[in-house]
Coordinates of C-alpha atoms in Angstrom, one line a residue:
M1 CA 123.7 98.8 85.4
R2 CA 127.3 97.6 85.3
A3 CA 129.6 98.5 82.4
E4 CA 133.1 97.8 81.2
L5 CA 135.2 99.7 78.6
L6 CA 137.3 98.0 75.9
A7 CA 139.7 100.0 73.8
V8 CA 141.1 98.3 70.7
G9 CA 144.3 99.2 69.0
D10 CA 148.0 98.4 69.0
E11 CA 148.7 102.1 69.0
L12 CA 147.2 102.3 72.5
L13 CA 149.2 99.3 73.8
Y14 CA 152.5 100.8 72.5
G15 CA 151.8 104.3 73.8
D16 CA 151.6 106.0 70.5
I17 CA 148.2 107.4 71.5
V18 CA 146.9 108.1 75.0
N19 CA 143.5 106.5 75.7
G20 CA 141.6 109.7 76.4
N21 CA 138.3 108.1 75.3
A22 CA 138.3 106.0 78.4
A23 CA 138.6 109.0 80.7
W24 CA 135.7 110.8 78.9
L25 CA 133.4 107.8 78.9
G26 CA 134.2 107.1 82.5
G27 CA 132.9 110.5 83.4
Q28 CA 129.8 110.2 81.3
L29 CA 128.9 106.9 82.8
A30 CA 129.4 108.1 86.3
D31 CA 127.2 111.1 85.7
V32 CA 124.2 108.9 84.8
G33 CA 124.7 106.3 87.6
V34 CA 126.1 103.5 85.4
T35 CA 128.8 101.6 87.4
L36 CA 132.0 101.3 85.5
E37 CA 133.9 98.3 86.8
R38 CA 136.8 97.8 84.5
S39 CA 138.7 99.4 81.6
V40 CA 140.8 97.2 79.3
V41 CA 143.1 97.8 76.3
V42 CA 143.7 95.1 73.7
G43 CA 145.6 94.9 70.5
D44 CA 144.4 94.4 66.9
D45 CA 143.7 90.6 67.1
V46 CA 140.3 89.0 66.5
E47 CA 140.6 86.3 69.2
T48 CA 142.0 88.7 71.8
I49 CA 139.1 91.1 71.1
A50 CA 136.5 88.3 71.3
A51 CA 138.0 86.9 74.5
A52 CA 137.9 90.4 76.1
I53 CA 134.3 90.9 75.1
R54 CA 133.2 87.5 76.5
S55 CA 135.1 88.0 79.7
A56 CA 133.6 91.5 80.2
L57 CA 130.0 90.2 79.6
D58 CA 130.6 87.5 82.3
R59 CA 130.8 90.4 84.8
A60 CA 128.9 93.4 83.3
D61 CA 125.6 94.2 81.6
T62 CA 127.2 96.2 78.8
V63 CA 130.6 96.6 77.1
L64 CA 131.5 99.9 75.4
I65 CA 134.2 99.4 72.7
T66 CA 136.2 102.1 71.1
G67 CA 138.4 101.7 68.0
G68 CA 138.9 99.1 65.3
L69 CA 136.0 100.2 63.0
G70 CA 138.0 101.7 60.2
P71 CA 138.6 100.4 56.7
T72 CA 142.0 98.9 57.0
Q73 CA 143.1 95.3 57.6
D74 CA 144.0 95.9 61.2
D75 CA 140.5 97.3 62.1
L76 CA 139.0 94.1 63.5
T77 CA 136.4 95.0 66.1
R78 CA 133.5 93.8 63.9
E79 CA 135.2 90.4 63.5
G80 CA 136.0 90.3 67.2
A81 CA 132.3 90.9 68.1
A82 CA 131.2 88.3 65.7
A83 CA 133.5 85.8 67.2
A84 CA 132.4 86.7 70.7
A85 CA 128.8 86.0 69.6
G86 CA 129.6 82.4 68.8
G87 CA 131.3 82.9 65.5
V88 CA 128.5 84.5 63.4
E89 CA 129.3 85.8 60.0
V90 CA 130.2 89.4 59.1
R91 CA 128.2 90.5 56.1
R92 CA 128.1 93.6 53.9
V93 CA 124.9 95.7 54.4
E94 CA 124.1 97.3 51.1
A95 CA 122.2 100.2 52.6
L96 CA 125.4 101.1 54.6
A97 CA 127.5 100.7 51.5
D98 CA 125.3 103.0 49.4
E99 CA 125.4 105.6 52.2
L100 CA 129.2 105.4 52.2
A101 CA 129.4 105.9 48.5
R102 CA 127.0 108.9 48.7
R103 CA 129.0 110.5 51.4
Y104 CA 132.2 110.1 49.5
E105 CA 130.6 111.7 46.4
R106 CA 129.2 114.6 48.5
Q107 CA 132.8 115.4 49.6
G108 CA 133.5 116.3 46.0
R109 CA 136.3 113.8 45.4
G110 CA 137.0 113.0 41.8
D111 CA 138.4 109.5 42.4
A112 CA 136.4 106.4 43.0
L113 CA 135.7 105.2 46.5
P114 CA 138.5 102.7 47.4
S115 CA 137.0 99.2 47.7
M116 CA 138.6 98.7 51.1
N117 CA 136.3 101.5 52.5
F118 CA 133.4 99.1 52.1
R119 CA 134.6 97.1 55.1
Q120 CA 132.9 99.8 57.1
A121 CA 129.6 98.7 55.6
E122 CA 130.0 95.2 57.2
L123 CA 128.2 94.1 60.3
P124 CA 128.1 90.9 62.3
V125 CA 124.9 89.0 61.7
G126 CA 122.3 90.1 64.3
A127 CA 124.0 93.5 64.9
E128 CA 122.5 96.9 64.2
P129 CA 124.4 99.9 62.9
L130 CA 124.8 103.1 64.9
P131 CA 124.8 106.3 62.8
N132 CA 128.0 108.2 62.6
L133 CA 127.1 111.9 62.2
A134 CA 130.8 113.0 62.4
G135 CA 132.5 110.4 60.2
T136 CA 132.2 107.4 57.8
A137 CA 132.4 104.3 60.0
P138 CA 129.0 103.2 61.5
G139 CA 129.0 102.0 65.0
V140 CA 127.7 98.6 66.1
R141 CA 125.1 97.6 68.7
M142 CA 124.9 93.9 69.3
E143 CA 123.1 91.8 72.0
I144 CA 125.2 88.9 73.1
G145 CA 123.6 86.6 75.7
A146 CA 122.0 88.8 78.4
G147 CA 124.3 91.7 77.6
V148 CA 124.7 94.4 75.0
V149 CA 127.9 95.5 73.2
Y150 CA 128.3 99.0 71.7
A151 CA 131.3 99.5 69.3
M152 CA 132.2 103.1 68.5
P153 CA 135.0 104.7 66.4
G154 CA 138.2 105.5 68.2
V155 CA 138.4 109.0 66.7
P156 CA 137.4 111.1 69.8
F157 CA 135.0 113.6 68.2
E158 CA 133.3 110.7 66.3
M159 CA 133.0 108.6 69.4
T160 CA 131.6 111.4 71.6
A161 CA 129.0 112.3 69.0
M162 CA 127.9 108.7 68.6
F163 CA 127.8 108.1 72.4
T164 CA 125.8 111.2 73.0
A165 CA 123.3 110.7 70.2
S166 CA 122.8 106.9 70.2
V167 CA 124.5 104.9 72.9
L168 CA 123.6 107.0 76.0
P169 CA 119.9 107.1 75.3
D170 CA 119.8 103.4 74.7
L171 CA 121.8 102.7 77.8
L172 CA 119.4 104.8 79.9
R173 CA 116.4 103.1 78.4
R174 CA 117.8 99.7 79.2
A175 CA 118.8 100.8 82.8
G176 CA 115.4 102.4 83.5
Q177 CA 117.2 105.6 84.2
P178 CA 115.8 109.1 83.7
A179 CA 115.9 110.2 80.0
V180 CA 117.7 113.5 80.5
V181 CA 121.1 114.3 82.0
V182 CA 121.9 118.0 82.2
H183 CA 125.3 119.5 83.1
R184 CA 126.0 123.1 84.3
V185 CA 129.6 124.0 84.5
L186 CA 130.8 127.0 86.5
R187 CA 134.3 128.2 85.5
T188 CA 136.7 129.7 88.0
A189 CA 140.1 131.3 87.9
G190 CA 142.4 132.6 90.5
M191 CA 141.5 129.7 92.9
W192 CA 143.2 126.4 93.3
E193 CA 141.1 123.3 93.1
S194 CA 141.4 122.7 96.9
S195 CA 140.1 126.2 97.6
V196 CA 137.2 125.7 95.3
A197 CA 136.3 122.4 96.9
Q198 CA 136.6 123.9 100.4
A199 CA 134.3 126.7 99.5
L200 CA 131.7 124.2 98.3
A201 CA 132.2 121.6 101.0
E202 CA 129.0 122.4 102.8
E203 CA 126.9 122.1 99.6
V204 CA 128.7 118.8 98.6
D205 CA 127.9 117.4 102.0
R206 CA 124.3 118.4 101.7
L207 CA 123.9 116.7 98.3
A208 CA 125.8 113.5 99.2
P209 CA 122.8 111.6 100.8
I210 CA 120.6 112.7 97.9
G211 CA 122.9 111.8 95.0
N212 CA 121.1 114.0 92.5
P213 CA 122.3 116.6 91.6
R214 CA 126.0 115.9 92.0
I215 CA 129.0 118.2 92.1
A216 CA 132.4 117.3 90.5
F217 CA 135.6 119.3 90.4
L218 CA 137.7 119.4 87.3
A219 CA 141.1 121.2 87.4
S220 CA 143.0 121.8 84.2
E221 CA 145.1 124.5 82.6
G222 CA 145.3 126.7 85.8
Q223 CA 141.5 126.8 86.2
T224 CA 138.9 124.8 88.1
R225 CA 135.6 123.8 86.7
V226 CA 132.6 123.0 89.0
R227 CA 130.3 120.6 87.2
I228 CA 126.8 120.3 88.5
T229 CA 124.9 117.3 87.0
A230 CA 121.2 116.4 87.4
R231 CA 119.3 113.4 86.1
A232 CA 115.5 113.9 85.4
R233 CA 112.6 113.0 83.2
D234 CA 112.9 116.2 81.2
R235 CA 115.1 119.3 80.8
A236 CA 112.8 121.5 82.8
E237 CA 113.0 119.2 85.8
A238 CA 116.8 118.9 85.5
D239 CA 117.1 122.7 85.4
A240 CA 115.0 123.0 88.5
L241 CA 117.2 120.6 90.3
I242 CA 120.4 122.4 89.3
A243 CA 119.2 126.0 90.0
P244 CA 119.5 126.1 93.8
V245 CA 122.8 124.3 93.7
E246 CA 124.2 126.8 91.2
T247 CA 123.0 129.7 93.3
A248 CA 124.7 128.3 96.3
A249 CA 127.9 127.6 94.4
R250 CA 128.1 131.1 92.9
A251 CA 127.5 132.7 96.4
A252 CA 130.3 130.5 97.9
L253 CA 132.8 131.1 95.1
G254 CA 132.1 134.8 94.7
D255 CA 134.2 136.6 92.0
G256 CA 136.2 133.4 91.5
V257 CA 133.5 132.5 89.0
Y258 CA 134.2 134.1 85.6
G259 CA 131.7 132.2 83.5
S260 CA 129.7 129.1 82.8
D261 CA 129.4 126.2 80.4
D262 CA 131.3 127.1 77.2
D263 CA 132.7 130.4 78.3
T264 CA 136.5 131.0 78.1
L265 CA 138.5 133.3 80.3
E266 CA 139.9 135.2 77.2
G267 CA 136.4 135.4 75.7
V268 CA 135.0 136.9 79.0
V269 CA 137.9 139.4 79.2
L270 CA 137.4 140.6 75.6
A271 CA 133.6 140.9 76.2
L272 CA 134.2 143.1 79.3
L273 CA 136.6 145.3 77.3
G274 CA 134.1 145.5 74.4
A275 CA 131.3 146.5 76.8
R276 CA 133.5 149.5 77.8
S277 CA 134.6 150.2 74.2
A278 CA 138.1 149.7 75.5
T279 CA 141.2 148.3 73.8
L280 CA 144.0 146.1 75.0
A281 CA 147.7 145.6 74.2
V282 CA 150.1 143.1 75.8
A283 CA 153.8 143.0 76.6
E284 CA 155.1 139.5 77.2
S285 CA 158.4 138.2 78.5
I286 CA 157.9 134.9 80.3
T287 CA 154.9 133.9 78.3
G288 CA 156.6 134.5 74.9
G289 CA 153.4 135.3 72.9
L290 CA 151.1 132.8 74.6
L291 CA 148.9 135.5 76.0
A292 CA 148.4 137.2 72.6
G293 CA 147.8 133.8 71.1
R294 CA 145.0 133.0 73.6
L295 CA 143.3 136.4 72.9
T296 CA 143.4 136.1 69.1
E297 CA 141.9 132.6 69.3
V298 CA 138.6 134.3 70.0
P299 CA 136.6 135.3 66.9
G300 CA 136.2 139.1 66.6
S301 CA 139.1 139.8 69.0
S302 CA 140.4 142.4 66.5
A303 CA 137.7 144.8 67.7
V304 CA 139.4 145.0 71.1
F305 CA 142.9 143.6 70.9
R306 CA 145.5 146.1 69.5
G307 CA 148.5 143.8 69.5
G308 CA 151.4 142.7 71.5
V309 CA 155.2 142.9 72.0
V310 CA 157.3 139.8 72.9
S311 CA 160.1 141.5 74.8
Y312 CA 162.0 138.4 75.8
A313 CA 165.4 140.0 75.9
T314 CA 166.2 142.6 78.6
Q315 CA 167.5 145.1 76.0
V316 CA 164.2 144.9 74.1
K317 CA 162.3 145.8 77.2
A318 CA 164.3 149.0 77.2
S319 CA 164.6 149.8 73.4
V320 CA 161.0 148.8 72.4
L321 CA 158.9 149.3 75.5
G322 CA 160.8 152.1 77.1
V323 CA 161.5 150.4 80.4
D324 CA 164.0 152.7 82.2
A325 CA 167.6 151.4 82.2
D326 CA 167.9 152.2 85.9
V327 CA 164.9 150.1 86.7
L328 CA 166.3 147.2 84.8
A329 CA 169.7 147.6 86.4
T330 CA 168.6 148.1 90.0
Q331 CA 165.5 146.0 90.3
G332 CA 166.0 143.6 87.4
P333 CA 163.8 142.4 84.5
V334 CA 161.9 140.1 86.9
S335 CA 160.3 142.8 89.2
A336 CA 157.1 144.7 89.9
A337 CA 158.7 147.9 88.6
T338 CA 159.6 146.3 85.3
A339 CA 156.1 144.7 84.9
A340 CA 154.6 148.1 85.5
A341 CA 156.8 149.8 83.0
M342 CA 156.2 147.1 80.4
A343 CA 152.4 147.5 80.7
T344 CA 152.7 151.3 80.5
G345 CA 155.0 151.1 77.5
V346 CA 152.9 148.8 75.4
R347 CA 149.8 150.7 76.2
D348 CA 151.4 154.0 75.0
R349 CA 153.1 152.6 72.0
L350 CA 150.1 150.6 70.6
G351 CA 147.5 153.2 71.5
A352 CA 145.4 151.0 73.8
D353 CA 143.3 151.8 76.8
Y354 CA 144.8 148.9 78.8
G355 CA 148.3 147.4 78.7
L356 CA 148.9 144.0 80.3
S357 CA 152.4 142.5 80.9
T358 CA 154.1 139.4 82.1
T359 CA 157.6 138.9 83.3
G360 CA 159.2 136.1 85.4
V361 CA 161.1 132.9 85.6
A362 CA 159.6 129.8 83.9
G363 CA 162.4 127.4 85.0
P364 CA 163.7 124.8 85.2
G365 CA 166.3 126.8 87.2
S366 CA 166.4 130.1 89.0
A367 CA 167.2 133.3 87.3
Q368 CA 168.6 136.6 88.8
G369 CA 168.1 135.0 92.2
H370 CA 164.4 134.3 91.6
P371 CA 163.1 130.7 91.9
P372 CA 161.2 129.2 89.0
G373 CA 157.5 130.1 89.1
T374 CA 158.1 133.7 90.2
V375 CA 155.9 135.9 87.9
H376 CA 155.2 139.6 88.0
L377 CA 152.1 140.9 86.2
G378 CA 151.5 144.5 85.3
L379 CA 148.3 146.3 84.3
A380 CA 148.2 149.9 83.1
G381 CA 144.8 151.5 82.6
P382 CA 143.1 154.9 82.5
R383 CA 143.3 155.2 86.3
G384 CA 146.9 154.1 86.8
V385 CA 149.1 151.0 87.1
I386 CA 148.8 148.0 89.3
T387 CA 151.1 145.0 89.7
R388 CA 150.6 141.5 91.0
L389 CA 153.2 138.9 92.2
V390 CA 152.2 135.3 91.8
R391 CA 154.1 132.1 92.7
L392 CA 153.2 129.4 90.2
P393 CA 153.8 125.6 90.5
G394 CA 154.9 123.1 87.9
D395 CA 157.4 122.7 85.1
R396 CA 158.2 125.3 82.6
A397 CA 155.2 124.7 80.4
R398 CA 152.8 124.8 83.3
V399 CA 154.3 127.9 84.8
R400 CA 153.9 129.7 81.4
M401 CA 150.3 128.5 81.0
F402 CA 149.4 129.5 84.6
A403 CA 151.0 132.9 84.0
V404 CA 148.7 133.5 81.0
V405 CA 145.6 132.6 83.1
S406 CA 146.8 134.8 86.0
A407 CA 147.3 137.8 83.7
L408 CA 143.9 137.4 82.1
D409 CA 142.3 136.9 85.6
L410 CA 143.9 140.1 86.9
L411 CA 142.4 142.1 84.0
R412 CA 139.1 140.3 84.4
R413 CA 138.8 141.1 88.1
T414 CA 139.8 144.7 87.6
L415 CA 137.3 145.2 84.9
T416 CA 134.6 143.4 86.9
V417 CA 134.9 145.6 90.0
G418 CA 134.8 148.7 87.8
S419 CA 138.1 150.3 88.8
D420 CA 141.8 150.0 88.3
V421 CA 142.4 148.9 91.8
A422 CA 143.9 145.5 92.6
V423 CA 141.4 143.1 94.1

């Protein structure tokens, strides 16, 4: 099956919003063997939308549209699809209108549903509605000639829910594809994407002639995800296809794997601490509170996380954390000795079992003779203190983000091997 994507909205053309929907849909279609041949963005104009649909259906079997299904005057995807189908009418569907009114009432609003909202209850003649479980605007499925058009909301969480629940199953049925697509994601830290890919090169080469399962590498936020995708007739068959690939991947990646699927690095670290009935405090310089922020995003983190100190200024490292003035004067605030003292100081002052620290240079320029991306990490625990020097790439924001990941991964690896020895 060949597919094309069509995103509708002036805001996409003018750069007010980045078209993340296309990236997500492209990955989903590739996973199930649907060939994506083109992705197009058009503005809020009926004839432009209609022309883009007709042009896409000249080349492809299906067109997936995002955006333009809302209640306002510039939401014109329904009208564009009707024009593409030969100028059929767009009519109000009373069942959809009643459901809109009921949903509005269930939200507990005291005012009346604005009449403009009922535009979302309109469909081109011959089209079918797609249920929207996450919002108010129904989607549209419409056969035009030998092809099929799916129109979905532009709001990402509404679009992903509709695609997964309604569009994907219908696409697979039409394409004669297996009915189940299963993903298993292995999450790694402390390894660059190229290192992860090199470790799994043999397994990727083995799977290439087969094509099912498939391995993809997704690098973001200082981590690399390994996505294993299998297509099968049912979940059990898909799981059986994935199992040996996952086993091989875990063996190749070793302790670089910290979790799977929806696991987060901070969640895994807090769980490891909780299993030890241990507590954590953090002292941050370069990361400026980002490390504490990541930890406190996890529900229940208060059972483990004692708190943190943002010791951004050099004098605060001395006055609040107790870093020795001679250390700061001779070795500087960006040093292994300072990172160690910060970790020890926050551990002692906040009464935690472990103290974790970050200090370094985020950029854009050098500081105290250190190039941007120089980061020292410190970890103080029941068995002593360890430090780690890392050189991190990117601009200021990326260096700070990578520093958080590096600090969490240092603690994670230390807890995993069961000792306070650097690994």
